[in-house]
XYZ file of C-alpha atoms in Angstrom:
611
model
C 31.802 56.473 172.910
C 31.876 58.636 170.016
C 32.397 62.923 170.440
C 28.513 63.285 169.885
C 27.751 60.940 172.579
C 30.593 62.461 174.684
C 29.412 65.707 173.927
C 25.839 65.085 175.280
C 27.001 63.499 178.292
C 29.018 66.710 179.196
C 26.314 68.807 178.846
C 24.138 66.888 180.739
C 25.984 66.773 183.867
C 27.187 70.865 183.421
C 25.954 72.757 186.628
C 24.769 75.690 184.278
C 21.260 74.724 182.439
C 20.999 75.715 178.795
C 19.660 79.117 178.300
C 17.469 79.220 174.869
C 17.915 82.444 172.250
C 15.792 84.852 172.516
C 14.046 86.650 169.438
C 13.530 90.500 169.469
C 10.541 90.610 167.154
C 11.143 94.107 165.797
C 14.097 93.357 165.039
C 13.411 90.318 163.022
C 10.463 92.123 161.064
C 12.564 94.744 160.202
C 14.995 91.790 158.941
C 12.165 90.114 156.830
C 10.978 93.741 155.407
C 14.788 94.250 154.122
C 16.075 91.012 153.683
C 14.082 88.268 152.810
C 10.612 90.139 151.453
C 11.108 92.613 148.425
C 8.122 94.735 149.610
C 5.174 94.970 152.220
C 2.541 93.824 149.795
C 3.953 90.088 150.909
C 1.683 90.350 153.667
C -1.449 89.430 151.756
C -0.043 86.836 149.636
C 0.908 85.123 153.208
C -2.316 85.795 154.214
C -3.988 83.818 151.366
C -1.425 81.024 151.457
C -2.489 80.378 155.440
C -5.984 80.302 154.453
C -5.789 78.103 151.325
C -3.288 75.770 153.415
C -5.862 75.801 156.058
C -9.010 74.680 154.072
C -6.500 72.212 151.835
C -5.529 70.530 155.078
C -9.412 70.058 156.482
C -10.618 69.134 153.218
C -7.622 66.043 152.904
C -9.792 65.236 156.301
C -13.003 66.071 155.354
C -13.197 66.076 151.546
C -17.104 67.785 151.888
C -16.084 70.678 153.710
C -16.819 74.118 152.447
C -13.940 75.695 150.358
C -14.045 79.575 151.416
C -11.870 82.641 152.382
C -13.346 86.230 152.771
C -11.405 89.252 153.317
C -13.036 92.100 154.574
C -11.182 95.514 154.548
C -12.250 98.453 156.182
C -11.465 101.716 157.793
C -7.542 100.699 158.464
C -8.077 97.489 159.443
C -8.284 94.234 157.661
C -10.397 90.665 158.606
C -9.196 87.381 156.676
C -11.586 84.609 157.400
C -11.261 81.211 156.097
C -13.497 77.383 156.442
C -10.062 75.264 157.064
C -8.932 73.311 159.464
C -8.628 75.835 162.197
C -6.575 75.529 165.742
C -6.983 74.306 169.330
C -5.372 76.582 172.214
C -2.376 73.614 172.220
C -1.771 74.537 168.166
C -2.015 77.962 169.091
C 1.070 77.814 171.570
C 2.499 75.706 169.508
C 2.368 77.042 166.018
C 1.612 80.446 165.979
C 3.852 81.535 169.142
C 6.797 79.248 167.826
C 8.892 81.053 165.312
C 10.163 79.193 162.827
C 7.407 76.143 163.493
C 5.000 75.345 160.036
C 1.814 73.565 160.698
C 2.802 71.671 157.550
C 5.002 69.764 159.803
C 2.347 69.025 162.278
C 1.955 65.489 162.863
C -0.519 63.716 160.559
C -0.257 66.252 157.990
C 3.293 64.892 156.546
C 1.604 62.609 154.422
C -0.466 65.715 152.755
C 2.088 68.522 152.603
C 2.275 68.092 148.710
C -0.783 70.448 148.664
C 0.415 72.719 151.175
C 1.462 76.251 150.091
C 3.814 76.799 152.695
C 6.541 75.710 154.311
C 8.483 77.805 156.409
C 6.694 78.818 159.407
C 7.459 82.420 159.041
C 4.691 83.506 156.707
C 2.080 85.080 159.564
C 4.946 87.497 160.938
C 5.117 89.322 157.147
C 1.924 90.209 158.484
C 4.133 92.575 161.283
C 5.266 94.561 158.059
C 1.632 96.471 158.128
C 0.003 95.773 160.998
C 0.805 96.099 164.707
C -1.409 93.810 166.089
C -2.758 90.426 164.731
C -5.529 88.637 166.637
C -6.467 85.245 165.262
C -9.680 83.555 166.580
C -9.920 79.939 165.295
C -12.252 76.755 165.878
C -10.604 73.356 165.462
C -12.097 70.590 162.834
C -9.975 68.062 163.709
C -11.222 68.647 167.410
C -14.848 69.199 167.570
C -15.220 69.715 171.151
C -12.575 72.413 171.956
C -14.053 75.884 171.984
C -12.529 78.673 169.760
C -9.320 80.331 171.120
C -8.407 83.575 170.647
C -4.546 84.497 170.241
C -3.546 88.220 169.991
C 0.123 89.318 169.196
C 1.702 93.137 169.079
C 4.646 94.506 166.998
C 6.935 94.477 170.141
C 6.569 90.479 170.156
C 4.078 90.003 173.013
C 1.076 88.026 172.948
C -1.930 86.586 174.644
C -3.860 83.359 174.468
C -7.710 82.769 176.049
C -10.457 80.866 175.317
C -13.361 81.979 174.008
C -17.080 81.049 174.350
C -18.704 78.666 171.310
C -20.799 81.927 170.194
C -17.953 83.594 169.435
C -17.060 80.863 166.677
C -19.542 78.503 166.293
C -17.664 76.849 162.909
C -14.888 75.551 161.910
C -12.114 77.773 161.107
C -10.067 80.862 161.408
C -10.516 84.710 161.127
C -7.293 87.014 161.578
C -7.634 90.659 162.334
C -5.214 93.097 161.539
C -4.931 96.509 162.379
C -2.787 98.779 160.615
C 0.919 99.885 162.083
C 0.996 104.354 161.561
C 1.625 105.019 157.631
C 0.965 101.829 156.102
C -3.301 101.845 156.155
C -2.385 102.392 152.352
C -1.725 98.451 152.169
C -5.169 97.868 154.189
C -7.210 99.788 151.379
C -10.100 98.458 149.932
C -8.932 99.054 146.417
C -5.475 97.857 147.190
C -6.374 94.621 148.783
C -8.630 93.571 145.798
C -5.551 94.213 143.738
C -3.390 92.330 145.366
C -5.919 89.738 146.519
C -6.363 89.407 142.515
C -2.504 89.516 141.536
C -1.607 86.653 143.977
C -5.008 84.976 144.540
C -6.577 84.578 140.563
C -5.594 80.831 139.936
C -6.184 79.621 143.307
C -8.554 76.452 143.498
C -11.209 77.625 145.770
C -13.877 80.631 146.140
C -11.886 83.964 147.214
C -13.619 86.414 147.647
C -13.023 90.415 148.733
C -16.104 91.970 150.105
C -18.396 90.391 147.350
C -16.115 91.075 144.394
C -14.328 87.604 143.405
C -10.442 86.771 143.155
C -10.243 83.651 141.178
C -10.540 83.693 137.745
C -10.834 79.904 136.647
C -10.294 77.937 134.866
C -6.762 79.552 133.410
C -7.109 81.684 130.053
C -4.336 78.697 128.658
C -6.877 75.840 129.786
C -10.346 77.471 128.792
C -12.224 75.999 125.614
C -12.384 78.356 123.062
C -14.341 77.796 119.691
C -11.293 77.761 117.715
C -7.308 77.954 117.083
C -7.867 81.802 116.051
C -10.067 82.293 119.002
C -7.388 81.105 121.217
C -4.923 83.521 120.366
C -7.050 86.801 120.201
C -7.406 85.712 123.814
C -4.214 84.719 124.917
C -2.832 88.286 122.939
C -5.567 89.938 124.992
C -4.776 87.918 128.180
C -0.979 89.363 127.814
C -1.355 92.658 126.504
C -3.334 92.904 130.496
C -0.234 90.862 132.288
C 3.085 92.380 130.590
C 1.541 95.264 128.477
C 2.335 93.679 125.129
C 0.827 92.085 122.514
C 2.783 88.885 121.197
C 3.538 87.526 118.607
C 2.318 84.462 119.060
C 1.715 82.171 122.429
C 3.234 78.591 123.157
C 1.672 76.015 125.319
C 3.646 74.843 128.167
C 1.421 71.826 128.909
C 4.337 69.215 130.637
C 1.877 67.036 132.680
C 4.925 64.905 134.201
C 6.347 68.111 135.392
C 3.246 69.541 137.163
C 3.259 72.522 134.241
C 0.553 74.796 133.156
C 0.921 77.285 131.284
C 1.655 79.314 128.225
C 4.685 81.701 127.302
C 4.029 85.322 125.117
C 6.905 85.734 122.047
C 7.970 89.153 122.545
C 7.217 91.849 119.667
C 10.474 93.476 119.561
C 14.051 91.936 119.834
C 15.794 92.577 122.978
C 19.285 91.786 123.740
C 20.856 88.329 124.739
C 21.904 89.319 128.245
C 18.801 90.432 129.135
C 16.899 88.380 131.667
C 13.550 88.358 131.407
C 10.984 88.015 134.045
C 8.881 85.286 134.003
C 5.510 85.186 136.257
C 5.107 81.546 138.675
C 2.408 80.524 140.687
C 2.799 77.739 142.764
C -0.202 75.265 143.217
C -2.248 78.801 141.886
C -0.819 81.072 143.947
C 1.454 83.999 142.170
C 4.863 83.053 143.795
C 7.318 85.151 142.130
C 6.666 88.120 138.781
C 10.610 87.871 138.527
C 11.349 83.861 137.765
C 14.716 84.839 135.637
C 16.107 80.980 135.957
C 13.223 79.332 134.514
C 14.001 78.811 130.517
C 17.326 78.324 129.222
C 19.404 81.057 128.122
C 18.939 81.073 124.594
C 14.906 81.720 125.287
C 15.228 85.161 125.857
C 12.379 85.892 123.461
C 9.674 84.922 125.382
C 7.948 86.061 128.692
C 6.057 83.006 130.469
C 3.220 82.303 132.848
C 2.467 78.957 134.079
C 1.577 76.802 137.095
C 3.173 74.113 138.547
C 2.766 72.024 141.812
C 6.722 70.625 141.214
C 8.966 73.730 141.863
C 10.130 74.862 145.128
C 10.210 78.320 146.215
C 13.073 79.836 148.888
C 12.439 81.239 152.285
C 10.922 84.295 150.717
C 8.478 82.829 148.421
C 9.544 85.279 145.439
C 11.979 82.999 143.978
C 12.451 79.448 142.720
C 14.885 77.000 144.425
C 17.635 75.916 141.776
C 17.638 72.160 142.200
C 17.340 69.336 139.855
C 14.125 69.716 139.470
C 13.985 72.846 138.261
C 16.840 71.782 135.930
C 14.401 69.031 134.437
C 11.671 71.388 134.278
C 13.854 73.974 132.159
C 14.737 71.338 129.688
C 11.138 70.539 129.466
C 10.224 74.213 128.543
C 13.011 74.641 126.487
C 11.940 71.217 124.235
C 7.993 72.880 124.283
C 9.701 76.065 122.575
C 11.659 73.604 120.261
C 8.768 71.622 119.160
C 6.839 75.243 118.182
C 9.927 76.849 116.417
C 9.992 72.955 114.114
C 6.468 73.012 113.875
C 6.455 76.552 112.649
C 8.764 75.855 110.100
C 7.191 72.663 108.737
C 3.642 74.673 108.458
C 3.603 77.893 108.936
C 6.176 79.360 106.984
C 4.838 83.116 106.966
C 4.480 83.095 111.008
C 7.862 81.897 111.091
C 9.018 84.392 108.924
C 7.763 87.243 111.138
C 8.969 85.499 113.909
C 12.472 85.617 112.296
C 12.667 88.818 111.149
C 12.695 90.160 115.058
C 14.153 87.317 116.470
C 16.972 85.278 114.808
C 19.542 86.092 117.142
C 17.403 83.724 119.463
C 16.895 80.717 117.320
C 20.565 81.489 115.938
C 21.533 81.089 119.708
C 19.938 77.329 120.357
C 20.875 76.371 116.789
C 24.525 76.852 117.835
C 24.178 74.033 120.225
C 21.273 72.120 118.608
C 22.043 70.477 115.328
C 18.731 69.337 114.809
C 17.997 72.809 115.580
C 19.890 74.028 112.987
C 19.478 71.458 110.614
C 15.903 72.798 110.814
C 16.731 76.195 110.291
C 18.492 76.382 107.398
C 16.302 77.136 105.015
C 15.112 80.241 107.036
C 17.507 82.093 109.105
C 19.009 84.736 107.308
C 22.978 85.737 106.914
C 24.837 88.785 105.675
C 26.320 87.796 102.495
C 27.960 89.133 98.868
C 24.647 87.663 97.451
C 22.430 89.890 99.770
C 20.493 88.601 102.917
C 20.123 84.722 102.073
C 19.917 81.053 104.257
C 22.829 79.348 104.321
C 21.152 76.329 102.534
C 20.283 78.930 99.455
C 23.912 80.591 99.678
C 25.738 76.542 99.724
C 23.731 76.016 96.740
C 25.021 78.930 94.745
C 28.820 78.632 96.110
C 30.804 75.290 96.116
C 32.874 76.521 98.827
C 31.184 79.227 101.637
C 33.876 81.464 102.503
C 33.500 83.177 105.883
C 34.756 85.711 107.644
C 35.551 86.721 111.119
C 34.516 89.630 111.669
C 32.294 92.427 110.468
C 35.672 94.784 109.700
C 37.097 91.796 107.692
C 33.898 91.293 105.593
C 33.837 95.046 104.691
C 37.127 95.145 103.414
C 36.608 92.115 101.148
C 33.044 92.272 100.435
C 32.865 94.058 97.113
C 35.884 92.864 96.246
C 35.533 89.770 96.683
C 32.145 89.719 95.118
C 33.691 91.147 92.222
C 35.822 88.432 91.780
C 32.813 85.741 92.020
C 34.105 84.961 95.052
C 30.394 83.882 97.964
C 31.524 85.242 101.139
C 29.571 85.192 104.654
C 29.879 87.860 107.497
C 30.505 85.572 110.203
C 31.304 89.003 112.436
C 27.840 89.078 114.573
C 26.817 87.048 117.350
C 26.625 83.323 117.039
C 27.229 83.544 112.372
C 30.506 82.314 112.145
C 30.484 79.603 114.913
C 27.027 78.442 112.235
C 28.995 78.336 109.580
C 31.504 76.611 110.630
C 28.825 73.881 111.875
C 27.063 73.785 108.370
C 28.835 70.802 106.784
C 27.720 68.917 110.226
C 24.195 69.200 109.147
C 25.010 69.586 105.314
C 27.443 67.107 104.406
C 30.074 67.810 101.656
C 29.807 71.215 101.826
C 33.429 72.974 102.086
C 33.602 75.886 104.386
C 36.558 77.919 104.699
C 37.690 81.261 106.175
C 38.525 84.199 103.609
C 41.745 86.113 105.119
C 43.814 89.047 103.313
C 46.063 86.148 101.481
C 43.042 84.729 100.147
C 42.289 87.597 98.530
C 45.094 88.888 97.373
C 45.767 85.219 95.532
C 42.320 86.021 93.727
C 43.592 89.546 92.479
C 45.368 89.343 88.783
C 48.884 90.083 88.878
C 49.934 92.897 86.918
C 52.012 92.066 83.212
C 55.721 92.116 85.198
C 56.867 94.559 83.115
C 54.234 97.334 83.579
C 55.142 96.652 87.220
C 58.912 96.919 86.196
C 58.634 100.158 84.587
C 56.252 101.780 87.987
C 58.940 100.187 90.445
C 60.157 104.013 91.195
C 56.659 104.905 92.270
C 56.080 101.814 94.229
C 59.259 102.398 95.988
C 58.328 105.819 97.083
C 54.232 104.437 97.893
C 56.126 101.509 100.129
C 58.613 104.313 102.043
C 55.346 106.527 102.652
C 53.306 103.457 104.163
C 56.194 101.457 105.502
C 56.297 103.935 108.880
C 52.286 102.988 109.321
C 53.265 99.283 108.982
C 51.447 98.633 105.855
C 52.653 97.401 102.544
C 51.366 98.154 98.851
C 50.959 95.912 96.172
C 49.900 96.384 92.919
C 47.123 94.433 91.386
C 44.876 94.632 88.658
C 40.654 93.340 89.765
C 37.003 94.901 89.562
C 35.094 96.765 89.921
C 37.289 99.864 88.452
C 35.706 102.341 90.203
C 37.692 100.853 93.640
C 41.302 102.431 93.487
C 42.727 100.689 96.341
C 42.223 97.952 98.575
C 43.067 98.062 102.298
C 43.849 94.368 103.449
C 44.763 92.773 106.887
C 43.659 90.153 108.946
C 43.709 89.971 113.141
C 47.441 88.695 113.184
C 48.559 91.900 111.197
C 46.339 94.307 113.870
C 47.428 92.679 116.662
C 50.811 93.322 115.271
C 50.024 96.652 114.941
C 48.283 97.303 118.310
C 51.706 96.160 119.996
C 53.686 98.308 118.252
C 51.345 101.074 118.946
C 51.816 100.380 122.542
C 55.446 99.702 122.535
C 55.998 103.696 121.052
C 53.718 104.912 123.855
C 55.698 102.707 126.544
C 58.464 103.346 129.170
C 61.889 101.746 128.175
C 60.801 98.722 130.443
C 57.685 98.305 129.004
C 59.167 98.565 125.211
C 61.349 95.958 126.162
C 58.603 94.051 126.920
C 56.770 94.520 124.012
C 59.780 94.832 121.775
C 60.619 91.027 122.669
C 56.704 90.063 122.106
C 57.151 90.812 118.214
C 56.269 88.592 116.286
C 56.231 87.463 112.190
C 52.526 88.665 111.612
C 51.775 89.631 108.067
C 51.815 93.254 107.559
C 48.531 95.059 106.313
C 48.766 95.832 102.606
C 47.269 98.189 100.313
C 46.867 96.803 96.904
C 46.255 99.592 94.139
C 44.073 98.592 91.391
C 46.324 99.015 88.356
C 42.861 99.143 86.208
C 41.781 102.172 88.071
C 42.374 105.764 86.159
C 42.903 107.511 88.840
C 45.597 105.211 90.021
C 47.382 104.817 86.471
C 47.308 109.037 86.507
C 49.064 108.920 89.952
C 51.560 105.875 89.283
C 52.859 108.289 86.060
C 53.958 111.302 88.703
C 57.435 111.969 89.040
C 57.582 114.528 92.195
C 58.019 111.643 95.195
C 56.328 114.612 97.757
C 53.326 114.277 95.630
C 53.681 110.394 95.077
C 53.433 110.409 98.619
C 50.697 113.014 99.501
C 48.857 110.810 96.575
C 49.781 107.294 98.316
C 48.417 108.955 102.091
C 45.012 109.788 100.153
C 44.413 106.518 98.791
C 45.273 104.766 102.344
C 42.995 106.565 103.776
C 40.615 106.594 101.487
C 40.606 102.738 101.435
C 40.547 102.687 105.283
C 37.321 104.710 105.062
C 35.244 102.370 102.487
C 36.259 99.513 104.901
C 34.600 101.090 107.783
C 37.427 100.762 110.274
C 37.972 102.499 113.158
C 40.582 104.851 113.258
C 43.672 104.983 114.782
C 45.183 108.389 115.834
C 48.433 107.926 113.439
C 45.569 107.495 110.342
C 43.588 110.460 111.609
C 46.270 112.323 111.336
C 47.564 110.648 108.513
C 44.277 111.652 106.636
C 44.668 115.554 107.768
C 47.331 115.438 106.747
C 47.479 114.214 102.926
C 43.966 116.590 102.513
C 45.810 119.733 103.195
C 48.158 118.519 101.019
C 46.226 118.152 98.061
C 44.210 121.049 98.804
C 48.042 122.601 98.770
C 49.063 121.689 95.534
C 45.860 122.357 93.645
C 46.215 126.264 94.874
C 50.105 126.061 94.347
C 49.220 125.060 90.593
C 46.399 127.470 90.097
C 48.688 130.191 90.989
C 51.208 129.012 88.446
C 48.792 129.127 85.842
């Protein structure tokens, strides 16, 4: 006998009966209205899911019956009525008193649930988060001859169940009443029940209706006809500029047929960042299930804002998100290859679209062509880099440079740039998101192209030496340059390169500042820590600055004999250098900066009052 078996048989012959749980309904509502639903205007779009479910399951029965739900508001109080399938007294008990229980489990309904909006069996108690009383009165299809059957619940989870006479339902169907809990009539409104009736309810397949105003809006704006491709757009801009308050730049089908998707996604106007997730807006066999869908593209998608349809996807307990399953996996790929096949077909004709497109958001396509290399084999021609040639492709800036030198990061290309550009050396600023990882991909997609990283050695070997013995006869003033730097950690060379208007050149690469960041914090460290530290040193190249020995200025300083103003000199052009490469400061070169500026400003009044 196995321990299940064993188990049973225990309990079986236990002199104690089972006691069953019981449910304090206030206490679950007030669960649902901070838990599971994000706000009370749930209540309607559970409302409008019972109905639809209702008249989906008589019409799989009775596929001539009338498709209708009215809701009536008025004076605090709300009346939902509907043509479905309705309820006999035993449903009642059974579905509407069981917690938990979902009429799309009902026996002979299994084989239909596919067009069933719910699932759960919790959706009529969101209904407690307004109201506090329901009373349902419903009239069975499926049994002609039962009479209608009243069922009336309150807030503090009682409820009653009677029979009512044929007059007082004489079709087929179901009408709930609700009547507004104190301080939330607001949600019963008129105004505010068309409103939400119209931001759930608009793509749902049958004839909604509040008072006489209609809900549904169909068919779609992304499946109308429309006299042409222009057409189209105005209205899919105008459709929206009315949903998310923006006008697109363009709109992309999501027609995937085998995934049960409808719809169309906006491209956003204006770039927004990476880590941003945007909110995308599902409805779920036409009912608005969630205005918040983050998980729906992939990642690199951020640029676009979607609404669709599906019949596929399933939502959570709550209804206002979607379940992450494999499905919903598949259907992301899917939406991810429809935005694909519009960025390729954009770029095979429609250059100026894609263009615009590019200009706002090339971090996005940068972002899938890191992982695509069909994706970026497309590209080329388009996305723009920071480069020593200006903004150019990569495919433009291979073609001009038999080897595509790279940096890093955005500190490194500064320092090099002009330099290096100078020397007729093609350099890309692989510093911002997603550029260098590109480059390094580009002989993938463009075969026999050589692609190397510039660092501070590289440049430095394309620098002319200086004639040895010019260097010879300034060794003096290098000597004192080196002893004024040396305490910074930073070398000097001299070279000779162009342009002549640069006097000096400050050079390192990441080894050399992480060198220098260690022995920043060793100084600032308890003798433990420096020990620490001290033993983590390591052979880094030191940063150098490399005077340009064609400079004037430099060939007036180099000629000084005083070594206190070979030094205040040296300080000036360190910092000086540090400042055209746009790096950030440390405190030691702040001060080092104050310091060589009063200096100068010192010996230029010293010598005026000589003279």
């Amino acid at each position: 006998m196995d321990s299940q078996t064993s188990q049973s048989s225990q309990a079986s012959q236990s002199p104690h009966p089972p006691h069953m749980f019981q449910v304090d309904l206030r206490g679950l509502v007030d669960l649902l209205s901070h838990h599971l639903y994000s706000s009370p205007r749930v209540y309607l779009r559970e409302l409008l899911q019972n109905a639809v479910d209702a008249v989906t399951a008589r019409r799989a029965e009775q596929p001539d019956a009338p498709a209708l739900v009215r809701l009536q508001p008025a004076d605090g109080a709300l009346r939902v009525e509907d043509s479905g399938i309705g309820l006999t007294e035993a449903d009642v008990h059974d579905l509407l008193a069981t917690i938990g229980r979902s009429s799309k489990r009902a026996e002979g309904l299994e084989e239909a649930r596919s067009g069933f909006l719910g699932q759960f069996g919790i959706g009529l108690l969101a209904c407690f988060l307004v109201a506090e009383r329901i009373r349902v009165v419903s009239r069975s299809a499926r049994t002609p001859g039962a009479p209608p059957v009243e069922w009336t619940a309150c807030d503090d989870g009682s409820y009653t169940v009677r029979t009512l006479p044929d007059s007082a339902r004489p079709e087929p169907g179901t009408t709930v009443h609700l009547t507004a809990r104190p301080g939330a009539a607001e949600w019963l409104a008129p105004e505010r029940v068309l409103s939400l009736a119209r931001d759930f309810g608009s793509l749902l397949p049958y004839d909604v209706r509040v008072g006489e105003e209609p809900v549904t809006a169909l068919p779609a704006p992304w499946d109308r006809p429309y006299p042409s491709p222009a057409a189209r757009r105005v209205a899919l801009a105008r459709h929206c500029h009315e949903l998310f308050g923006f006008t697109p730049l363009d709109s992309i089908g999501l027609d995937v047929p085998l995934a049960g998707i409808r719809g169309v996604a906006y491209v956003l106007p204006a770039a927004v960042s990476p880590a941003r997730r945007a909110g995308h807006r599902v409805h779920l066999k036409g009912m608005l299930l969630t205005e918040r869908a983050e998980q729906l593209l992939p990642d690199w998608a951020f640029f676009v804002r979607c609404v669709l349809d599906t019949d596929s996807l399933r939502p959570t307990a709550s209804r206002e998100s979607l379940y992450e399953d494999e499905t919903l996996a598949a259907v992301r790929e899917a939406l991810g290859e429809r935005i694909r096949s519009w960025l390729t077909g954009l770029a095979a004709g429609d250059p100026e679209r894609l263009t615009a497109f590019l200009a706002v958001h090339h971090l996005g396509v940068k972002s899938l062509a890191r992982h695509d290399r069909g994706m970026l084999r497309t590209m080329l021609p388009w996305l723009p880099f920071e480069t020593t040639d200006g903004q150019l492709s990569l495919e433009e800036f291979a073609q001009r440079h038999p080897v595509v030198h790279f940096t890093r990061t955005v500190e490194e290309y500064r320092q090099v740039a002009p330099i290096a550009s100078a020397q007729g050396i093609g350099v890309v600023n692989g510093g911002y998101t997603y550029d260098g990882d590109l480059v390094e991909a580009l002989p993938s997609v463009r075969p026999g192209t050589v692609v190397a990283e510039l660092d501070a050695d590289t440049v430095t070997a394309h620098l002319d030496a200086v004639d040895p013995a010019e260097e010879l006869a300034l060794s003096g003033f290098l000597a004192a340059a080196r002893a004024k730097l040396d305490p910074l950690g930073c070398d000097v060379a001299l070279r000779a390169f162009h342009p002549l208007s640069v006097p000096a050149l400050h050079l390192d690469d990441r080894a050399a500042r992480h060198e220098q960041a260690r022995a920043a914090a060793e100084e600032q460290s308890d003798d433990l820590w420096a020990g620490i530290l001290g033993s983590l040193r390591g052979s880094a190249p030191r940063a150098r600055l490399v005077l340009n020995h064609l400079n004037p200025l430099v060939r007036r300083i180099s000629s000084l004999r005083d070594p206190e103003l070979i030094g205040t000199a040296t300080e000036s052009l360190y910092g000086q250098a540090l400042l055209m490469a746009q790096r950030p400061l440390r405190p030691a070169d702040s001060a080092l900066l104050n310091r060589a500026f009063i200096g100068l400003l010192e010996w230029a009044t010293h010598g005026e009052g000589d003279r």
